[in-house]
Coordinates of N, CA and C in Angstrom, one line a residue:
M1 N 6.6 106.6 -69.5 CA 7.6 106.6 -70.2 C 8.8 107.1 -69.6
F2 N 8.6 107.3 -68.3 CA 9.6 107.7 -67.5 C 10.4 106.2 -66.6
G3 N 11.0 105.7 -67.0 CA 11.3 104.6 -66.2 C 10.6 103.4 -66.0
G4 N 9.3 103.4 -66.9 CA 8.3 102.0 -66.8 C 7.5 102.0 -65.4
G5 N 7.8 101.3 -64.8 CA 7.0 100.6 -63.3 C 7.7 101.5 -62.3
H6 N 8.8 102.2 -62.4 CA 8.7 102.9 -61.3 C 7.9 104.2 -60.9
S7 N 7.1 104.7 -61.8 CA 5.8 105.3 -61.6 C 4.5 105.0 -61.2
R8 N 4.5 103.5 -61.1 CA 3.3 102.9 -60.9 C 2.5 102.9 -59.6
G9 N 3.4 103.5 -58.7 CA 3.4 103.6 -57.2 C 2.4 104.7 -57.0
R10 N 2.3 105.8 -58.0 CA 1.7 107.0 -57.5 C 0.3 106.7 -58.7
A11 N -0.8 107.0 -58.0 CA -1.9 107.1 -58.6 C -2.2 108.4 -59.8
R12 N -2.1 109.4 -58.7 CA -1.9 110.6 -59.9 C -0.8 111.5 -59.6
P13 N -0.2 111.4 -60.4 CA 1.2 112.3 -60.4 C 0.7 113.7 -60.4
S14 N 1.6 114.5 -59.6 CA 1.0 115.7 -59.4 C 2.0 116.3 -60.7
K15 N 1.7 117.9 -61.0 CA 2.2 118.8 -61.9 C 3.8 119.0 -61.1
E16 N 3.8 119.1 -59.7 CA 5.0 119.5 -59.4 C 6.2 118.3 -60.1
T17 N 5.5 116.9 -59.9 CA 6.5 115.7 -60.2 C 6.7 115.8 -61.7
A18 N 5.5 116.2 -62.5 CA 5.5 116.2 -63.7 C 6.8 117.0 -64.3
M19 N 7.0 118.0 -63.7 CA 8.2 119.3 -63.9 C 9.2 118.5 -63.6
K20 N 9.5 117.9 -62.2 CA 10.8 117.6 -61.9 C 11.3 116.1 -62.9
L21 N 10.4 115.7 -63.5 CA 10.4 114.6 -64.8 C 11.0 115.0 -66.0
W22 N 9.6 115.9 -66.0 CA 10.3 116.7 -67.6 C 11.5 117.3 -67.7
I23 N 11.8 118.5 -66.8 CA 13.2 119.3 -66.7 C 14.2 118.7 -67.2
P24 N 14.8 117.6 -66.2 CA 15.8 116.6 -66.6 C 15.8 116.1 -67.6
G25 N 14.4 115.4 -68.0 CA 14.9 114.3 -68.8 C 14.3 115.2 -70.8
G26 N 14.2 116.4 -70.3 CA 14.2 117.6 -71.6 C 15.7 117.5 -71.9
V27 N 16.4 117.7 -70.9 CA 17.9 118.0 -70.9 C 18.6 117.2 -71.7
V28 N 18.1 115.7 -70.9 CA 18.9 114.3 -71.5 C 18.8 114.6 -73.0
G29 N 17.5 114.7 -73.4 CA 16.9 114.5 -74.7 C 17.5 115.3 -75.7
L30 N 17.5 116.7 -75.1 CA 18.2 117.3 -76.4 C 20.1 117.1 -76.5
I31 N 20.6 116.5 -74.9 CA 22.5 116.2 -75.4 C 22.0 115.4 -76.4
I32 N 21.4 114.0 -76.4 CA 21.2 113.0 -76.8 C 20.8 113.3 -78.5
I33 N 19.9 114.2 -78.5 CA 19.3 114.5 -80.0 C 21.4 115.5 -80.9
V34 N 21.7 116.2 -79.8 CA 22.4 116.8 -80.3 C 23.8 116.1 -80.6
A35 N 23.9 114.9 -79.8 CA 25.1 114.0 -80.2 C 24.5 112.9 -81.6
L36 N 23.2 112.9 -81.9 CA 23.3 111.7 -82.8 C 23.3 112.9 -83.9
I37 N 23.2 114.4 -84.1 CA 23.2 114.8 -85.3 C 24.8 115.0 -85.3
A38 N 25.6 115.3 -84.4 CA 27.2 115.4 -84.4 C 27.5 114.4 -85.0
I39 N 26.8 113.1 -84.9 CA 27.7 111.6 -85.0 C 27.1 111.6 -86.6
L40 N 25.9 111.7 -86.7 CA 25.6 111.7 -88.6 C 26.0 113.0 -89.6
V41 N 26.2 113.9 -88.8 CA 26.9 114.9 -90.0 C 28.0 114.8 -90.2

């Protein structure tokens, strides 16, 4: 879910890489959700 084929090079993603992807992804997701709510309301 993080950029499609970019993560295929690693067979076993570690928890550290997962956190490095989840933290920025979560922030961006929250910003997008807030922006959508602001537009719709």
